[in-house]
mmCIF file of C-alpha atoms in Angstrom:
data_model
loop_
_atom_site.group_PDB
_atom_site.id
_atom_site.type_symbol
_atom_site.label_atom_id
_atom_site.label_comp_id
_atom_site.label_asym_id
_atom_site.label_seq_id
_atom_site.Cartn_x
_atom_site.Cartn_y
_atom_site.Cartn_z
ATOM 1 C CA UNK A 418 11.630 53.962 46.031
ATOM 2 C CA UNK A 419 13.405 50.898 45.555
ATOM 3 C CA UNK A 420 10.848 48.532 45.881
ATOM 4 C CA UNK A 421 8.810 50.780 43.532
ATOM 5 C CA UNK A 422 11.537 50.384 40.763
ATOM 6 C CA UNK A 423 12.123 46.493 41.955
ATOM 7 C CA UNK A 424 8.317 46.327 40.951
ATOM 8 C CA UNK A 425 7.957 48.327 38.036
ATOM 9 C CA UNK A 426 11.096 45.582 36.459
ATOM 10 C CA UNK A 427 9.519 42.813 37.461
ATOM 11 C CA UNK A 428 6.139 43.886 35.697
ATOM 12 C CA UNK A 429 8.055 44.963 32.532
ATOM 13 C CA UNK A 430 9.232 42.179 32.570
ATOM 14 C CA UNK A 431 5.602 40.028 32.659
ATOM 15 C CA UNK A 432 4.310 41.896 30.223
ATOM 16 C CA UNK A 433 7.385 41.587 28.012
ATOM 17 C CA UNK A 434 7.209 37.999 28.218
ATOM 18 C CA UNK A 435 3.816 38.115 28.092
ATOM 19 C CA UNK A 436 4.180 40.050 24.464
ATOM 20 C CA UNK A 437 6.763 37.483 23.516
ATOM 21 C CA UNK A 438 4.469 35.178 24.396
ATOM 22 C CA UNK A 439 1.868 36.691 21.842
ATOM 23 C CA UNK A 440 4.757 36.529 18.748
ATOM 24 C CA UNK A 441 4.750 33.133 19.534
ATOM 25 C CA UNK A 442 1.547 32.748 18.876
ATOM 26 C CA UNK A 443 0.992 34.493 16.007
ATOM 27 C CA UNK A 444 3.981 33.882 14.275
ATOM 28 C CA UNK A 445 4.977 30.166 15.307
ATOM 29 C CA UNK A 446 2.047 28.697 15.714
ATOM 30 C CA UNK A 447 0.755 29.576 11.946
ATOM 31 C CA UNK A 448 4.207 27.642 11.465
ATOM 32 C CA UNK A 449 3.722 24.609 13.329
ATOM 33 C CA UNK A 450 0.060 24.526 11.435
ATOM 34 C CA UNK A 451 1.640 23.946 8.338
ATOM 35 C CA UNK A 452 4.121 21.247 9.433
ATOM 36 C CA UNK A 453 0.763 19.205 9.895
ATOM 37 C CA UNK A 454 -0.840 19.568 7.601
ATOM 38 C CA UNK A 455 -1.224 16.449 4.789
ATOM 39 C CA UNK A 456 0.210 16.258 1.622
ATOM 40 C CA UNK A 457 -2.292 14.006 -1.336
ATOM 41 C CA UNK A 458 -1.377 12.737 -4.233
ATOM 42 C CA UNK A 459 -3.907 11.699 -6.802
ATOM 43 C CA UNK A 460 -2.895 9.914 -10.015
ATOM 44 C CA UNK A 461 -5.358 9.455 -13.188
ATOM 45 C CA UNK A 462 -6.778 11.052 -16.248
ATOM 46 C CA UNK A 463 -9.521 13.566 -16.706
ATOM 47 C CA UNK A 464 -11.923 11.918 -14.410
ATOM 48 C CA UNK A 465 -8.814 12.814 -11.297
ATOM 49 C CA UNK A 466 -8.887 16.245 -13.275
ATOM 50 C CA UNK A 467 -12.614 17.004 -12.994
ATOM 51 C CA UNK A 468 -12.842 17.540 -16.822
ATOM 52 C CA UNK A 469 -15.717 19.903 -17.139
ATOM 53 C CA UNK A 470 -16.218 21.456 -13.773
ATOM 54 C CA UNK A 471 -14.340 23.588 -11.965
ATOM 55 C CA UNK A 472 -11.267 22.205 -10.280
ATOM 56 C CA UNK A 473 -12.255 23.034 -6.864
ATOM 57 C CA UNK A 474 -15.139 20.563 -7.710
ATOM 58 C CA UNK A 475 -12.915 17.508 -8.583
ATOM 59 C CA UNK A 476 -12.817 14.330 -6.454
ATOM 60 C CA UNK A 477 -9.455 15.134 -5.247
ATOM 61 C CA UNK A 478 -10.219 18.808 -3.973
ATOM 62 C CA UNK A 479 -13.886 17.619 -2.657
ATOM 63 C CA UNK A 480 -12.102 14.650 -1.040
ATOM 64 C CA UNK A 481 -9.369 16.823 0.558
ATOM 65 C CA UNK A 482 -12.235 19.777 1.261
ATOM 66 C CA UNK A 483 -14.184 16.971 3.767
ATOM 67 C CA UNK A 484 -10.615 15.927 5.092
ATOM 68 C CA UNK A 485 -10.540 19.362 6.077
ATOM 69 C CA UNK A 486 -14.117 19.251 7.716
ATOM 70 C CA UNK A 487 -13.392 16.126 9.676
ATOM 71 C CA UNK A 488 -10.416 17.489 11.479
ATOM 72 C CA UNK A 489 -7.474 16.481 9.409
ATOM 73 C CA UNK A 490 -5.514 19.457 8.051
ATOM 74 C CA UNK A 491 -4.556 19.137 4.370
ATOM 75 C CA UNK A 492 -2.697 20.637 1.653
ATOM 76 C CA UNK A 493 -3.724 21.653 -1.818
ATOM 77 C CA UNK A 494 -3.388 18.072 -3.802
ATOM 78 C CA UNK A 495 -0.689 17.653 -6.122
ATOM 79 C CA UNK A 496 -2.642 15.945 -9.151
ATOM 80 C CA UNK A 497 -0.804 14.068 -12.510
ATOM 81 C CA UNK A 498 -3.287 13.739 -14.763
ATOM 82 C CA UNK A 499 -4.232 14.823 -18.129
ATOM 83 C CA UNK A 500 -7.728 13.937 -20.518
ATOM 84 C CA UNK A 501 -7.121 10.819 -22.259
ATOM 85 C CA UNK A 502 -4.552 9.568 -20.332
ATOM 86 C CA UNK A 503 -3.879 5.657 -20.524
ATOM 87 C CA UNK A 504 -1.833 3.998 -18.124
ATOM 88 C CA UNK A 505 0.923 4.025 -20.672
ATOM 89 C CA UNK A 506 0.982 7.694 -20.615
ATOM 90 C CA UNK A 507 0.751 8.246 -16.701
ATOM 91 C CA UNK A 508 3.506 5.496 -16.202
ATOM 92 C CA UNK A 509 5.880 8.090 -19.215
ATOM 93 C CA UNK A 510 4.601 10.979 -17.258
ATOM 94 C CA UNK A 511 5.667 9.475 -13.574
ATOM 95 C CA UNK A 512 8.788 8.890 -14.979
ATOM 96 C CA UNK A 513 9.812 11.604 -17.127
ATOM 97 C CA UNK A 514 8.901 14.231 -14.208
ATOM 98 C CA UNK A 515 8.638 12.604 -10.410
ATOM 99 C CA UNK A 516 5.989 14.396 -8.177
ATOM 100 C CA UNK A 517 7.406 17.255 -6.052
ATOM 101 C CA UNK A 518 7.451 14.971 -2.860
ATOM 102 C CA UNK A 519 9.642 12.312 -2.268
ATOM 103 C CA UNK A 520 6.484 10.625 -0.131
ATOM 104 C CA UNK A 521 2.668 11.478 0.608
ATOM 105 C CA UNK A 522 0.026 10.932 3.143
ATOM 106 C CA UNK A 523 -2.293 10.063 0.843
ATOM 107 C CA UNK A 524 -2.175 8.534 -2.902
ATOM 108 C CA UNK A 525 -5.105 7.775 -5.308
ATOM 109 C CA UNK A 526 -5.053 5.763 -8.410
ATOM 110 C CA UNK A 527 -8.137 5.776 -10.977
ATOM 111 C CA UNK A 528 -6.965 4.738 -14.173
ATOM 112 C CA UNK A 529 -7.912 3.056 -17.170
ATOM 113 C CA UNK A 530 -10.964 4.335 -19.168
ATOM 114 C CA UNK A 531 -9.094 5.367 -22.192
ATOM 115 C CA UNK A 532 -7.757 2.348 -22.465
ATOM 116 C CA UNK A 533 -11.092 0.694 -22.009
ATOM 117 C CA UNK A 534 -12.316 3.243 -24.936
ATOM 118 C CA UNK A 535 -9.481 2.958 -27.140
ATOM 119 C CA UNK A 536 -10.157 -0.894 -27.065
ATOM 120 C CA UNK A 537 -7.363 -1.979 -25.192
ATOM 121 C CA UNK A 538 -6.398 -5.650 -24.015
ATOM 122 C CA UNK A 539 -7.398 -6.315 -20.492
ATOM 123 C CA UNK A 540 -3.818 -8.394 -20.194
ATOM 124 C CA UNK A 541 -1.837 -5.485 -21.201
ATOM 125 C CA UNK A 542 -3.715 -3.438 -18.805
ATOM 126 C CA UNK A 543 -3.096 -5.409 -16.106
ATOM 127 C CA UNK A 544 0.360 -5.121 -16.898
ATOM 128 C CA UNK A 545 0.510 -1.628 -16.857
ATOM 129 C CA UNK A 546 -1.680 -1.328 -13.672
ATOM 130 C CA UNK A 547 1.365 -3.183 -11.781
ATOM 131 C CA UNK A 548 3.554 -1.309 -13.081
ATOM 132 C CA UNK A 549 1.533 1.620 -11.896
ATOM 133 C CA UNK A 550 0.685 0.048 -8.550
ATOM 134 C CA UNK A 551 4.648 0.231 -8.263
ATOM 135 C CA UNK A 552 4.953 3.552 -8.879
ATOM 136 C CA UNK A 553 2.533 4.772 -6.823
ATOM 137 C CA UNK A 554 3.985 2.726 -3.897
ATOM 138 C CA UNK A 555 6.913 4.996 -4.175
ATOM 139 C CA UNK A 556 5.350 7.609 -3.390
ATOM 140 C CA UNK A 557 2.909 6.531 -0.733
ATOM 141 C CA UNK A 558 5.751 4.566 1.366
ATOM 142 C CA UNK A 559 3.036 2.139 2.394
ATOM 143 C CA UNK A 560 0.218 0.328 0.906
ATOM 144 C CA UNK A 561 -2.118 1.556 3.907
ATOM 145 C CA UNK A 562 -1.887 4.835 2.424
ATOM 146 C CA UNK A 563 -2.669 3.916 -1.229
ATOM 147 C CA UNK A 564 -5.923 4.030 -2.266
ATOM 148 C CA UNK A 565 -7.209 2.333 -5.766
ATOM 149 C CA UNK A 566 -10.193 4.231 -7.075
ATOM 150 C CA UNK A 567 -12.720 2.202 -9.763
ATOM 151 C CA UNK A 568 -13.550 3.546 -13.019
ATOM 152 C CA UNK A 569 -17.006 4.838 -13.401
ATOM 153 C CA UNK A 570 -19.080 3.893 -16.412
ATOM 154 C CA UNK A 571 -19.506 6.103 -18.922
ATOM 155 C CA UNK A 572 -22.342 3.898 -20.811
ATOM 156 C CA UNK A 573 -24.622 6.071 -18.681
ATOM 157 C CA UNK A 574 -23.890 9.495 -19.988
ATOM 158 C CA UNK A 575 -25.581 11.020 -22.863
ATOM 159 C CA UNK A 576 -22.677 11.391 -24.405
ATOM 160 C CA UNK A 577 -22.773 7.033 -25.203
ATOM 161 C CA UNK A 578 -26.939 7.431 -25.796
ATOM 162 C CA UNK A 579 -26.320 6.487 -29.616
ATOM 163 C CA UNK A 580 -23.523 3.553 -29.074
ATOM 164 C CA UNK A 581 -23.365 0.245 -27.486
ATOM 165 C CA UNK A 582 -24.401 0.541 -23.974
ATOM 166 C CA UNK A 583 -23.822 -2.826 -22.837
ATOM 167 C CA UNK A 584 -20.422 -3.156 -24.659
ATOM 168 C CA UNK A 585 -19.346 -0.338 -22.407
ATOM 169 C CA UNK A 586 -20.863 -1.650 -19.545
ATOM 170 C CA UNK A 587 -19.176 -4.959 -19.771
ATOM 171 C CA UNK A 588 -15.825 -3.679 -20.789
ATOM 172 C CA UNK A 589 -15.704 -1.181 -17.686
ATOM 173 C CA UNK A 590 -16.729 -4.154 -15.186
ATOM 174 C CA UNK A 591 -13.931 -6.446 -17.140
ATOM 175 C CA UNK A 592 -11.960 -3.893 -16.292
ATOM 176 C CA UNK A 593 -12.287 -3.030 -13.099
ATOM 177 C CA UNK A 594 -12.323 -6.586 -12.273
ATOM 178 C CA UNK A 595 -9.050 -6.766 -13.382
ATOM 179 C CA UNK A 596 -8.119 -3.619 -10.651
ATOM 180 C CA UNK A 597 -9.628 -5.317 -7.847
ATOM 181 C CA UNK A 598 -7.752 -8.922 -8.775
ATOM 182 C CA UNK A 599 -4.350 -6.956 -8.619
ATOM 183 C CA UNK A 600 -5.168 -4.762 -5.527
ATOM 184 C CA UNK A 601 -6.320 -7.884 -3.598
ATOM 185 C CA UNK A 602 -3.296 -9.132 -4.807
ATOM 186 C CA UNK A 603 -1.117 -6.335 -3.448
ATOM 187 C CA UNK A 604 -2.977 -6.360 -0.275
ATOM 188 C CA UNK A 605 -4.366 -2.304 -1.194
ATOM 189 C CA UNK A 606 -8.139 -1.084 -0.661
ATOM 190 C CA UNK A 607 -10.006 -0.425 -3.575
ATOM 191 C CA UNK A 608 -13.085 1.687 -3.940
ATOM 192 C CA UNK A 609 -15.950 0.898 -5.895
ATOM 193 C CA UNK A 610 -17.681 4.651 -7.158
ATOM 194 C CA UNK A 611 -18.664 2.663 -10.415
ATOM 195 C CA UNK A 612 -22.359 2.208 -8.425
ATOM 196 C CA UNK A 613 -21.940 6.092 -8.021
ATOM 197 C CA UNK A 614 -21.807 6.650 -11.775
ATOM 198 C CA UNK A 615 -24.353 4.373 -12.849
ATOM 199 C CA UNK A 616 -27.082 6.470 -10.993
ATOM 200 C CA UNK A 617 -26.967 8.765 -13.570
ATOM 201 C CA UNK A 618 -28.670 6.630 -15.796
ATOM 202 C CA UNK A 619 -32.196 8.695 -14.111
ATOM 203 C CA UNK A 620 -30.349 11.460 -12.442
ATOM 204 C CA UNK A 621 -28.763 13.846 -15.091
ATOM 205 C CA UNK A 622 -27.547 16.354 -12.310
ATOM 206 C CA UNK A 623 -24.644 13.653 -12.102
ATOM 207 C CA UNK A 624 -23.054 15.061 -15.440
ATOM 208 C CA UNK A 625 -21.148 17.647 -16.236
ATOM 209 C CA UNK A 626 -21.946 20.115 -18.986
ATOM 210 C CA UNK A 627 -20.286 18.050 -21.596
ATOM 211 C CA UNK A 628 -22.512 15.066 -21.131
ATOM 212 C CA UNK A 629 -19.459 12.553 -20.561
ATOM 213 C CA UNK A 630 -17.909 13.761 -17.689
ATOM 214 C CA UNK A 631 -19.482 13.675 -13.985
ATOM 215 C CA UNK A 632 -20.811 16.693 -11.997
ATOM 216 C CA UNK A 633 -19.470 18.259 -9.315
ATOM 217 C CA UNK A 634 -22.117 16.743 -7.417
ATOM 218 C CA UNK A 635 -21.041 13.097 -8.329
ATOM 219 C CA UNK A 636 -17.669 14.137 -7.437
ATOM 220 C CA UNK A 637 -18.496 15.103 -4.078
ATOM 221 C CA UNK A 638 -20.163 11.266 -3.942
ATOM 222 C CA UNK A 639 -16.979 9.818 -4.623
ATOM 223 C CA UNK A 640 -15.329 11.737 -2.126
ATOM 224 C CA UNK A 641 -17.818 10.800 0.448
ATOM 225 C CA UNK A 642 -17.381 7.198 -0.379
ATOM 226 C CA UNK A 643 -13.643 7.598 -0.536
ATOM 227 C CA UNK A 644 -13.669 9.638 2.998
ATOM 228 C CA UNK A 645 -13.592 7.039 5.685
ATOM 229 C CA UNK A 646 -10.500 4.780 4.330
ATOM 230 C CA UNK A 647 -8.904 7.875 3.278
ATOM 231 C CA UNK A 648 -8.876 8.890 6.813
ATOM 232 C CA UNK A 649 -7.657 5.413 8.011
ATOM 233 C CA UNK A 650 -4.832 5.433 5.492
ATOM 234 C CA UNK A 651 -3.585 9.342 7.270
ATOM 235 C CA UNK A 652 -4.009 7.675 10.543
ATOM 236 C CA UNK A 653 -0.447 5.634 9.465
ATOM 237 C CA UNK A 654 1.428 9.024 8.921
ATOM 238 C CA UNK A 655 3.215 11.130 11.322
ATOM 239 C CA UNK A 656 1.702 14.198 9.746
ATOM 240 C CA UNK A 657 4.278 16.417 9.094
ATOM 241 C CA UNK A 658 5.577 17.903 5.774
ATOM 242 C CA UNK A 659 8.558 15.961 4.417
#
């Protein structure tokens, strides 16, 4: 009799451990997933936004979607951005109201169309863009982990058929010239998706409904294009939530 009771405590006890083992694993684990999981940043104007398509299909969700594919756990993105945005206004806007995080795994920065549109001066872009670059730093801890995205040409879209094609042309490579100057200067990668855009000169599936704005299908281009340093830069994080 007493080894029978000896034996019937020791396999309560198994198979209570065993069942605390089990709350472990469905309560903690869940728990630890989320302390790895990334957090992304992306900075811009209605091109960051996805203006016209649905904003599951914007670069920043399509980028963070195939970061999810390839094995790296991420959060929803945090995006600042808002249509017409100049770097003036995202520099206010970064001030006025900080992101939620203190740091990220990941920050993008594609920026500068509406000034390009609005017929701004390259110098006082560049300006700006440092300024920005600055910014952005803050948040991203590291240059590694900040990523400078090029601005695709409109001059393409049907929405610029009737205007000066090559004037928009030149003034987005002047432009972006200016971007990649300053982020060799800083020492941070930038990403040409300008090539990206351009193909939409025969493809029209590459724009959105409004006819100035890219498709979800360009967007998922970009991301593509944007996926292999972005995975390079979250190789410098710990990955867990700050």
């Amino acid at each position: 009799m007493k080894y029978f009771v000896a034996l019937l405590i020791i396999v309560t006890g198994i198979i209570s451990l065993t069942n605390g083992f089990g709350l472990m694993n469905n309560r903690m684990l869940p728990e630890y997933a989320d302390t790895v999981r990334k957090n992304y940043l992306a900075l811009g104007d209605s091109y960051t936004i996805g203006q016209s398509v649905p904003a599951s299909e914007s670069f920043p969700h399509a980028l963070a979607e195939q970061l999810n594919k390839s094995g790296i756990p991420m959060n929803e993105p945090e995006i600042r951005a808002v249509t017409g945005w100049t770097t003036g206004d995202l520099i206010r806007s970064l001030r006025a109201e900080p992101p939620a995080l203190k740091q990220y795994d990941l920050v993008t920065l594609l920026i500068g169309v509406n000034n390009q549109f609005r017929g701004g001066c390259p110098r006082e872009y560049a300006a700006e863009f440092r300024i920005l670059l600055d910014e952005a730093l803050k948040y991203a801890g590291d240059k590694r982990k900040l990523l400078i995205i090029s601005i695709p040409d409109y001059s393409v879209t049907p929405f610029a058929a009737e205007t000066d094609v090559r004037a928009i042309a030149n003034g987005i490579n002047s432009f972006n010239k200016t971007q990649q100057s300053i982020a060799d200067e800083y020492g941070i990668k930038f990403i040409n998706i300008t090539p990206i855009s351009r193909k939409g000169l025969k493809d029209n599936s590459l724009h959105a409904s409004d006819g100035l704005h890219p498709s979800g299908k360009q967007y998922l281009q970009w991301a593509k294009k944007i996926l292999p340093d972005a995975k390079k830069s979250l190789e410098q994080g710990d990955g867990y939530l700050r």
